[in-house]
Short mmCIF file of C-alpha atoms in Angstrom, two decimals:
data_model
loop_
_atom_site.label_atom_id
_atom_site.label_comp_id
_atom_site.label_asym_id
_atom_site.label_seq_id
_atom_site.Cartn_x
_atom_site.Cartn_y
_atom_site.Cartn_z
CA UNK E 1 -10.34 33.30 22.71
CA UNK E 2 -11.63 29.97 23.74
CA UNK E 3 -12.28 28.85 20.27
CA UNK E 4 -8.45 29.42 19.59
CA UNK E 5 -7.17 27.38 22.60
CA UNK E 6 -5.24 24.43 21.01
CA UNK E 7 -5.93 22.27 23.34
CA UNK E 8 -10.04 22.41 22.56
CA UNK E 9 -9.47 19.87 19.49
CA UNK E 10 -10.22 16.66 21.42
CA UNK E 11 -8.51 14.36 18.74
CA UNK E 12 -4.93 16.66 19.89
CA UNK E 13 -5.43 16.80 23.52
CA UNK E 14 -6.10 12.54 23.54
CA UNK E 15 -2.48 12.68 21.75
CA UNK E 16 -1.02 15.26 23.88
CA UNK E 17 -2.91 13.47 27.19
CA UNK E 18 -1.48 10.01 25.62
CA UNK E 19 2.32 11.70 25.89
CA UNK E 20 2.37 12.41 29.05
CA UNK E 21 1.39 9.53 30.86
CA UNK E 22 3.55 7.72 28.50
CA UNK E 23 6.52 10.13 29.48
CA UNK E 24 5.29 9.65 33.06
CA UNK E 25 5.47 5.83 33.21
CA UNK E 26 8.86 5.73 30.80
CA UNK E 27 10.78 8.09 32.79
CA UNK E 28 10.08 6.32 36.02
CA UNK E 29 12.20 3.55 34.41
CA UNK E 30 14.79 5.44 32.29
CA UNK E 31 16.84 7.29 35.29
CA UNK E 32 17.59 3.96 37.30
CA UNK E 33 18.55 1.91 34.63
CA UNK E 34 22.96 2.61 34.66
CA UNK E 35 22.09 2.29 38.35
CA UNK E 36 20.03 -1.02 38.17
CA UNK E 37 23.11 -2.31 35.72
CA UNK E 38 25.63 -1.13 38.50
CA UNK E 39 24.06 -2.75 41.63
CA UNK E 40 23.82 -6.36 39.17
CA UNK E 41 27.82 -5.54 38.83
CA UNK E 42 27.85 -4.63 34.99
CA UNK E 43 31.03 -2.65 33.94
CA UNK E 44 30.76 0.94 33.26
CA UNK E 45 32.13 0.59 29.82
CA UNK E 46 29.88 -2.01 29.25
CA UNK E 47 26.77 0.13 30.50
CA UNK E 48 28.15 2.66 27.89
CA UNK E 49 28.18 -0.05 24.92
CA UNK E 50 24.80 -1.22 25.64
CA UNK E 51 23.59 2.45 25.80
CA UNK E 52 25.25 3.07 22.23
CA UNK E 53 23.61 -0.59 21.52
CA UNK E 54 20.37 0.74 22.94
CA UNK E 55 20.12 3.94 20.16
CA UNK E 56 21.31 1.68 17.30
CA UNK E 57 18.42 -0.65 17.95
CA UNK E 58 16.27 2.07 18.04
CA UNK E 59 17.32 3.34 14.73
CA UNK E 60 17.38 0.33 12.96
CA UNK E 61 13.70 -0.21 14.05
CA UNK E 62 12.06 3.11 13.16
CA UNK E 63 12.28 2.68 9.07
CA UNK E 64 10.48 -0.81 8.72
CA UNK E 65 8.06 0.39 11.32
CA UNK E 66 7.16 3.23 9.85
CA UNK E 67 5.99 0.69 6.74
CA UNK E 68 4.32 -1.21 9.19
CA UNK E 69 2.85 1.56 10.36
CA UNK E 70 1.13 2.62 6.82
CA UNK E 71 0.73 -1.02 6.45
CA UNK E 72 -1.93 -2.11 9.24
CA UNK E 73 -2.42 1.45 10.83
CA UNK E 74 -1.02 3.63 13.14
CA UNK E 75 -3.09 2.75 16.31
CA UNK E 76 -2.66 -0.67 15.91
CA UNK E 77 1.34 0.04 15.82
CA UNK E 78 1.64 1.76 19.14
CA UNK E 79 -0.70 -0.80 20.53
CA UNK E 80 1.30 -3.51 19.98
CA UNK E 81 4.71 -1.20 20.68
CA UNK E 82 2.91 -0.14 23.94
CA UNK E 83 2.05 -3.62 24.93
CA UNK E 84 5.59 -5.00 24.29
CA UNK E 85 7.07 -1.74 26.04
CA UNK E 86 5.05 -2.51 29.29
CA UNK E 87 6.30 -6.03 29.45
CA UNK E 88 10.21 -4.39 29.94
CA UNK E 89 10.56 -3.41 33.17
CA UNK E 90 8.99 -7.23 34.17
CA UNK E 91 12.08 -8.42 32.63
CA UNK E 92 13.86 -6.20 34.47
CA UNK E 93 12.95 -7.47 37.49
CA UNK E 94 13.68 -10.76 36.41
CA UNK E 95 16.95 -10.17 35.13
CA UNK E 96 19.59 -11.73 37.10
CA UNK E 97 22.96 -11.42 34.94
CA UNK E 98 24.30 -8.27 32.99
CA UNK E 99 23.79 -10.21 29.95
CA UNK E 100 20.27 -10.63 30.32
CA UNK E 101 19.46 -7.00 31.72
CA UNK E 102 22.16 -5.85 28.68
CA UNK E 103 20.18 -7.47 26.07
CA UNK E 104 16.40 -5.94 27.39
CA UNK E 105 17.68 -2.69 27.20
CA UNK E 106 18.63 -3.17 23.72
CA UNK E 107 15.32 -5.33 23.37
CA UNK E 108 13.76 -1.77 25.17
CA UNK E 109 15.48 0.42 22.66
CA UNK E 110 13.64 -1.70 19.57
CA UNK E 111 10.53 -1.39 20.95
CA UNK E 112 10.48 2.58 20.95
CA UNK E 113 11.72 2.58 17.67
CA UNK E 114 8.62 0.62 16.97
CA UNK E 115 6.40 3.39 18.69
CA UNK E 116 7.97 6.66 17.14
CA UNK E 117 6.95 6.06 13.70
CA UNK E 118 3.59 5.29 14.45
CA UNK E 119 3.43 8.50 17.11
CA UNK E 120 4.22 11.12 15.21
CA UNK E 121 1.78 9.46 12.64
CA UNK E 122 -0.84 10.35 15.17
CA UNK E 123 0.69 13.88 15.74
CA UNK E 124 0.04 14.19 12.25
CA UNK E 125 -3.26 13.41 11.32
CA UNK E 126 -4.61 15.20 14.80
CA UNK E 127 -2.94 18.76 14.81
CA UNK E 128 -4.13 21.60 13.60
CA UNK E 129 -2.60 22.24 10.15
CA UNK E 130 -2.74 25.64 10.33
CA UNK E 131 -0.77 25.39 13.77
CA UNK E 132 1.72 22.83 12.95
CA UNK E 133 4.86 23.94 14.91
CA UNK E 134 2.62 25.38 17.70
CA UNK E 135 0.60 21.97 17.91
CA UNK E 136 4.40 20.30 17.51
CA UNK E 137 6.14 22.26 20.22
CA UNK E 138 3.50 21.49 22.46
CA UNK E 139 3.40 17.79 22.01
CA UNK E 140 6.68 17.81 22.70
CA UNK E 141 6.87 19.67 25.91
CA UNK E 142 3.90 17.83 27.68
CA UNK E 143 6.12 14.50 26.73
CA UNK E 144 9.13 16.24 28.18
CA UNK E 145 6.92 17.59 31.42
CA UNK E 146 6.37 13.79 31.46
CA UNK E 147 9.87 13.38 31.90
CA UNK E 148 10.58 14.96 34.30
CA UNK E 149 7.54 14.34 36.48
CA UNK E 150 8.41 10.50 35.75
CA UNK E 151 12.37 11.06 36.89
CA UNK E 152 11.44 12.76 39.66
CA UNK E 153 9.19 9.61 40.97
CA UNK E 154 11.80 7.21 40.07
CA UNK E 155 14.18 9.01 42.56
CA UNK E 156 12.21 9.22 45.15
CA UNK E 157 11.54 5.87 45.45
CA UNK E 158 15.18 5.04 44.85
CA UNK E 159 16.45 7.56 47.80
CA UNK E 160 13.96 6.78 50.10
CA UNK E 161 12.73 3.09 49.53
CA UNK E 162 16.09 1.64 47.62
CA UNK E 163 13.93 -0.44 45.76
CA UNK E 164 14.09 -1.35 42.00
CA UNK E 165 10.84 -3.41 42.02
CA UNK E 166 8.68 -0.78 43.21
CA UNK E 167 10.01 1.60 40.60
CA UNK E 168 10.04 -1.29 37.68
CA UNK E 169 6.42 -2.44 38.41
CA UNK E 170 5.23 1.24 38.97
CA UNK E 171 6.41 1.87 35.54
CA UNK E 172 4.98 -1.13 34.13
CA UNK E 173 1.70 -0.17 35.50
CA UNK E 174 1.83 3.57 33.90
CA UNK E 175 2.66 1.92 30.58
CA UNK E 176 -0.38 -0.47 30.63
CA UNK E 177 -2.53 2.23 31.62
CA UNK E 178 -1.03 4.54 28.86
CA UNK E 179 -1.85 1.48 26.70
CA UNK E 180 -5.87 1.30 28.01
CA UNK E 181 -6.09 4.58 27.67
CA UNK E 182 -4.98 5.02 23.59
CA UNK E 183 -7.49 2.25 22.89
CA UNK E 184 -10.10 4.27 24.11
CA UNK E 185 -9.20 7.76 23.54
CA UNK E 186 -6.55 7.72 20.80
CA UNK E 187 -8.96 7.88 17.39
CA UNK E 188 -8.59 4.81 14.60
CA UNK E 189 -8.07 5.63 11.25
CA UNK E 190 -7.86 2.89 8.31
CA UNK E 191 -4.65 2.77 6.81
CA UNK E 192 -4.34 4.72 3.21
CA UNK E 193 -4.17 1.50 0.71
CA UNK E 194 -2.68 2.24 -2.51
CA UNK E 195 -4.30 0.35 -5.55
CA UNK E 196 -2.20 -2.48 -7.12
CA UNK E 197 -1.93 0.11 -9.98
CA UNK E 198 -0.69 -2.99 -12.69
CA UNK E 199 -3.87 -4.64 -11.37
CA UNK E 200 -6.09 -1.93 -12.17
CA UNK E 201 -4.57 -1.16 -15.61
CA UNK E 202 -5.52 -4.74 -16.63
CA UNK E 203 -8.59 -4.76 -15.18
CA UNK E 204 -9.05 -1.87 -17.17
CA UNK E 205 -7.83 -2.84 -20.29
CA UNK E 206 -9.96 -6.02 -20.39
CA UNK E 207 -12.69 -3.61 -19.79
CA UNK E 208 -12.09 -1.86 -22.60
CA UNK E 209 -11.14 -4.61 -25.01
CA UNK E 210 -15.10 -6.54 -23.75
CA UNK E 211 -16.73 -3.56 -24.31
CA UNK E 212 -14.98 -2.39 -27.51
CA UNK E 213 -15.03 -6.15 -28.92
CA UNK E 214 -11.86 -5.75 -29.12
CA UNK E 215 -10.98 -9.33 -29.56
CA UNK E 216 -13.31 -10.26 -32.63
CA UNK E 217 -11.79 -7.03 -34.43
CA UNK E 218 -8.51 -8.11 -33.69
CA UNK E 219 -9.39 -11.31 -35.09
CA UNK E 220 -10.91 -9.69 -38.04
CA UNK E 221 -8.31 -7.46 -38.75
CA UNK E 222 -5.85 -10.85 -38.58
CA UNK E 223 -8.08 -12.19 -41.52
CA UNK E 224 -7.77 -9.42 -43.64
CA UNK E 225 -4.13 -9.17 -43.21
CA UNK E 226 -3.51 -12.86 -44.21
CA UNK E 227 -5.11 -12.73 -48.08
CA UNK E 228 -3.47 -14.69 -49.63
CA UNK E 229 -5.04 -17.49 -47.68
CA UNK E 230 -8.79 -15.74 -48.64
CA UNK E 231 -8.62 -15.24 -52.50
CA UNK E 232 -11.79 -16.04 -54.52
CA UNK E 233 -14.14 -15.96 -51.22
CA UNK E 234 -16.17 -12.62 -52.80
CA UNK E 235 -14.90 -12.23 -56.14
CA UNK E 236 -13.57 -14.23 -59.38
CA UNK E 237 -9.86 -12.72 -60.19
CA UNK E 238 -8.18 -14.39 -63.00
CA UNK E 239 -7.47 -17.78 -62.41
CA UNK E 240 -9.66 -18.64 -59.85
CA UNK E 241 -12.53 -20.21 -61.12
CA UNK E 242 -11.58 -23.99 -60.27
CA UNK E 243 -14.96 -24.32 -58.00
CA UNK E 244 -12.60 -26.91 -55.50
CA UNK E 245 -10.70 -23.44 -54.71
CA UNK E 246 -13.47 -21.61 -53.77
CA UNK E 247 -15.32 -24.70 -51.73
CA UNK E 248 -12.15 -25.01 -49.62
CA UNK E 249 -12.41 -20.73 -48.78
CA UNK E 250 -16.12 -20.78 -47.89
CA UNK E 251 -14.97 -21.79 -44.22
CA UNK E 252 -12.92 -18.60 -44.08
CA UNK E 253 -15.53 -16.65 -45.74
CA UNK E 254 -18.14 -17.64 -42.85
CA UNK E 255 -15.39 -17.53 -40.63
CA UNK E 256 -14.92 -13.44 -41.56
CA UNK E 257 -18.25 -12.69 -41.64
CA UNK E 258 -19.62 -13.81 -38.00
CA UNK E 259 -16.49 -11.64 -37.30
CA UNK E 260 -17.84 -8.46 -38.85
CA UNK E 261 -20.93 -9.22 -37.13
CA UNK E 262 -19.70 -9.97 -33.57
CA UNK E 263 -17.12 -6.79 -34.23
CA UNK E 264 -19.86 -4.39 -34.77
CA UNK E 265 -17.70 -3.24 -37.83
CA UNK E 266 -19.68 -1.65 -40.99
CA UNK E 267 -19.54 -4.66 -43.32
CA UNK E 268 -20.69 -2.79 -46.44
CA UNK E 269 -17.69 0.31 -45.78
CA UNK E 270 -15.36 -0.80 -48.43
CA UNK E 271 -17.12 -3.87 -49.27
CA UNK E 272 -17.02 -5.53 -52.51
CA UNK E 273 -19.39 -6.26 -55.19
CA UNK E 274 -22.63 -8.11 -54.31
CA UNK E 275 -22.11 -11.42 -52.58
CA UNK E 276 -18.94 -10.92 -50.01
CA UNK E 277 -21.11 -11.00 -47.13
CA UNK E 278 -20.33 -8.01 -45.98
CA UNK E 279 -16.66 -8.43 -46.23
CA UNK E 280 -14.49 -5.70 -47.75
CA UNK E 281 -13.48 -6.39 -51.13
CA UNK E 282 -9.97 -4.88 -50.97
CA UNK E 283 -8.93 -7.28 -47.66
CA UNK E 284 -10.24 -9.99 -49.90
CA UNK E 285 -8.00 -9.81 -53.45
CA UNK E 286 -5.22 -11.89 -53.43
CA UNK E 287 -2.14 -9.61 -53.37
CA UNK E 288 -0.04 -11.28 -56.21
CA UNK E 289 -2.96 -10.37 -58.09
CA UNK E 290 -1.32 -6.81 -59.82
CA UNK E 291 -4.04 -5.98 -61.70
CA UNK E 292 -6.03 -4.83 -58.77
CA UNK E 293 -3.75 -1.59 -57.60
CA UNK E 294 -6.59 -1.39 -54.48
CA UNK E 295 -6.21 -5.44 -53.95
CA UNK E 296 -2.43 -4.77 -53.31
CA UNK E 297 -2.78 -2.29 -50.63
CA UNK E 298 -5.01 -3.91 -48.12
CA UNK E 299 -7.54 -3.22 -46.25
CA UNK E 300 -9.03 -0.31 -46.89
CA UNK E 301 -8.64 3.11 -45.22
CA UNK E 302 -12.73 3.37 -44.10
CA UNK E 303 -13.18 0.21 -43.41
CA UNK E 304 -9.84 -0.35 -41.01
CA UNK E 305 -11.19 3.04 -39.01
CA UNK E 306 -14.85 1.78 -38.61
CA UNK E 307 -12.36 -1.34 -37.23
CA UNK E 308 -10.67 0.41 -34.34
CA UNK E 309 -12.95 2.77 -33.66
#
C-alpha cells in the first residue's frame, strides 16, 4: 500500500507542494482586490470591466506562452511568471488612482496567463501516467485547498486589522517564497528542440553527393550528354581526320578522363576501341553521325548505371 501512495513520487509531490503555497500566497490577494478598488473609489461597473479585462489578458497570454514555454523550458517560464507575479501586490500598495490599480490587475491577469502554460507543463512531465486523472484531480484540489486557506487569511486580516498592506506584502512574501522554493525543488528539464529539418536534409544531401562523388559524375555525365562538342576525341568517324579538329578536342578528352577517374566510374564499361582513355565510345560519336545506330543513342545503358550508382 505504501508503494501505491501518489504522493511517494517526489518529482509530483514538489508540484503538488509548489500549488499550494502558490494558492496560499495568491488567494491572500485575490478576495480583497473589488474591496481594495472600492476603498480607492473605483466604480462598480468599472471593477466589473477590469475583471472581464483581467480574464481577457489572461487568455490572450496563455498561447504565446505556452511557445515560450517549449521554447526556453518550462521552469524557467514559471520562474520568471513567479517573479513578475510577486512584484503585484507591491504595486498595489503603491497604487494611488483607479487607473493605476485598474491597469495592475489587468497587468496581474497577464502574468498568470504566463504561468499556466508552463504549470501544467510540469503537471505533465511529473505525474504518474498510469494515474493521470487521479494525479490531475489531486493537483487541482491541493491548489484549491490553497485557496481557500489563502482567502481565509486575507479576511482575517481585513476584519480584524483593516489593513491592505499587511495582506498585499503578506502575499508578496508567499509568492517569493513559492518562487525559492520551485528553484530548488521543482526538477529542470531541457526543452525538446526540434531539428531545423531543411537544415538537416542539406546537410545530408551534401553528405551524400561528397561521398558518392556526386559532383564529378554529374560533371561527367554533362560531357557525355554534350557530343557534339567531343567528336573525334577516341575514334576517326568519317570526316574527321583534319588533325587541327582533333588537337582542339584533346582538352575535352583530358578533361573527361580525370572525370572518370575522380568519379570512380568503370572507364572500360562501354568504352571504345583502344585509345579513349577510358571514355565510353558511344558518349563519344558525334550524333549527326547516322551511321553509328549506338553513336545516336548516347551514353550507354552499363556505363550510365556504373554512373549513378
Amino acid at each position: 500500500m505504501k508503494n501505491e501512495f501518489i504522493l511517494n513520487d517526489k518529482k509530483f509531490r514538489a508540484f503538488c507542494i509548489y500549488r499550494l503555497l502558490f494558492g496560499i500566497s495568491y488567494s491572500i490577494m485575490i478576495p480583497i482586490i473589488p474591496l481594495f478598488f472600492k476603498s480607492i473609489g473605483m466604480e462598480t461597473v468599472t471593477i466589473g470591466m477590469v475583471i472581464s479585462l483581467y480574464g481577457v489578458s489572461k487568455t490572450i497570454m496563455q498561447i504565446p506562452f505556452g511557445i515560450v514555454c517549449d521554447k526556453i523550458g518550462d521552469k524557467l517560464t514559471l520562474k520568471l511568471a513567479l517573479l513578475l507575479m510577486g512584484l503585484v501586490p507591491i504595486g498595489y500598495i503603491l497604487s494611488n488612482t483607479s487607473l493605476q490599480a485598474g491597469s495592475l490587475y489587468v497587468i496581474q491577469g497577464a502574468i498568470l496567463g504566463m504561468a499556466a502554460p508552463a504549470t501544467y507543463s510540469v503537471l505533465a512531465r511529473t505525474l504518474n501516467v498510469k494515474r493521470r486523472g487521479e494525479c490531475t484531480g489531486l493537483a487541482s484540489a491541493v491548489f484549491t485547498l490553497g485557496g481557500g486557506i489563502g482567502a481565509a487569511i486575507a479576511s482575517f486580516i481585513l476584519t480584524k486589522l483593516n489593513n491592505f498592506s499587511m495582506a498585499f506584502n503578506i502575499s508578496s512574501l508567499g509568492i517569493f517564497f513559492t518562487l525559492i522554493y520551485v528553484i530548488i525543488r521543482v526538477n529542470k528539464v531541457k526543452p525538446m528542440k526540434d531539428k531545423d529539418n531543411k537544415k538537416e536534409s542539406i546537410k545530408e544531401i551534401l553528405y551524400e553527393i561528397r561521398r558518392r562523388k556526386f559532383v564529378y559524375k554529374a560533371l561527367y555525365l554533362h560531357l557525355c550528354r554534350n557530343q557534339k562538342f567531343f567528336s573525334c576525341v577516341c575514334t576517326r568517324p568519317p570526316g574527321c581526320s583534319d588533325h587541327r579538329s582533333r588537337d582542339r578536342a584533346r582538352p575535352f578528352q583530358a578533361y573527361g578522363y580525370l572525370l572518370v577517374r575522380l568519379s570512380g566510374v568503370d572507364g572500360h564499361g562501354g568504352a571504345g576501341p583502344a585509345g579513349s582513355e577510358g571514355l565510353p565510345y558511344h558518349t563519344m560519336t558525334d550524333r549527326r553521325d547516322g551511321a553509328r545506330g549506338a553513336g545516336n543513342a548516347g551514353l550507354s545503358f552499363r556505363t550510365f548505371c556504373s554512373i549513378i550508382k
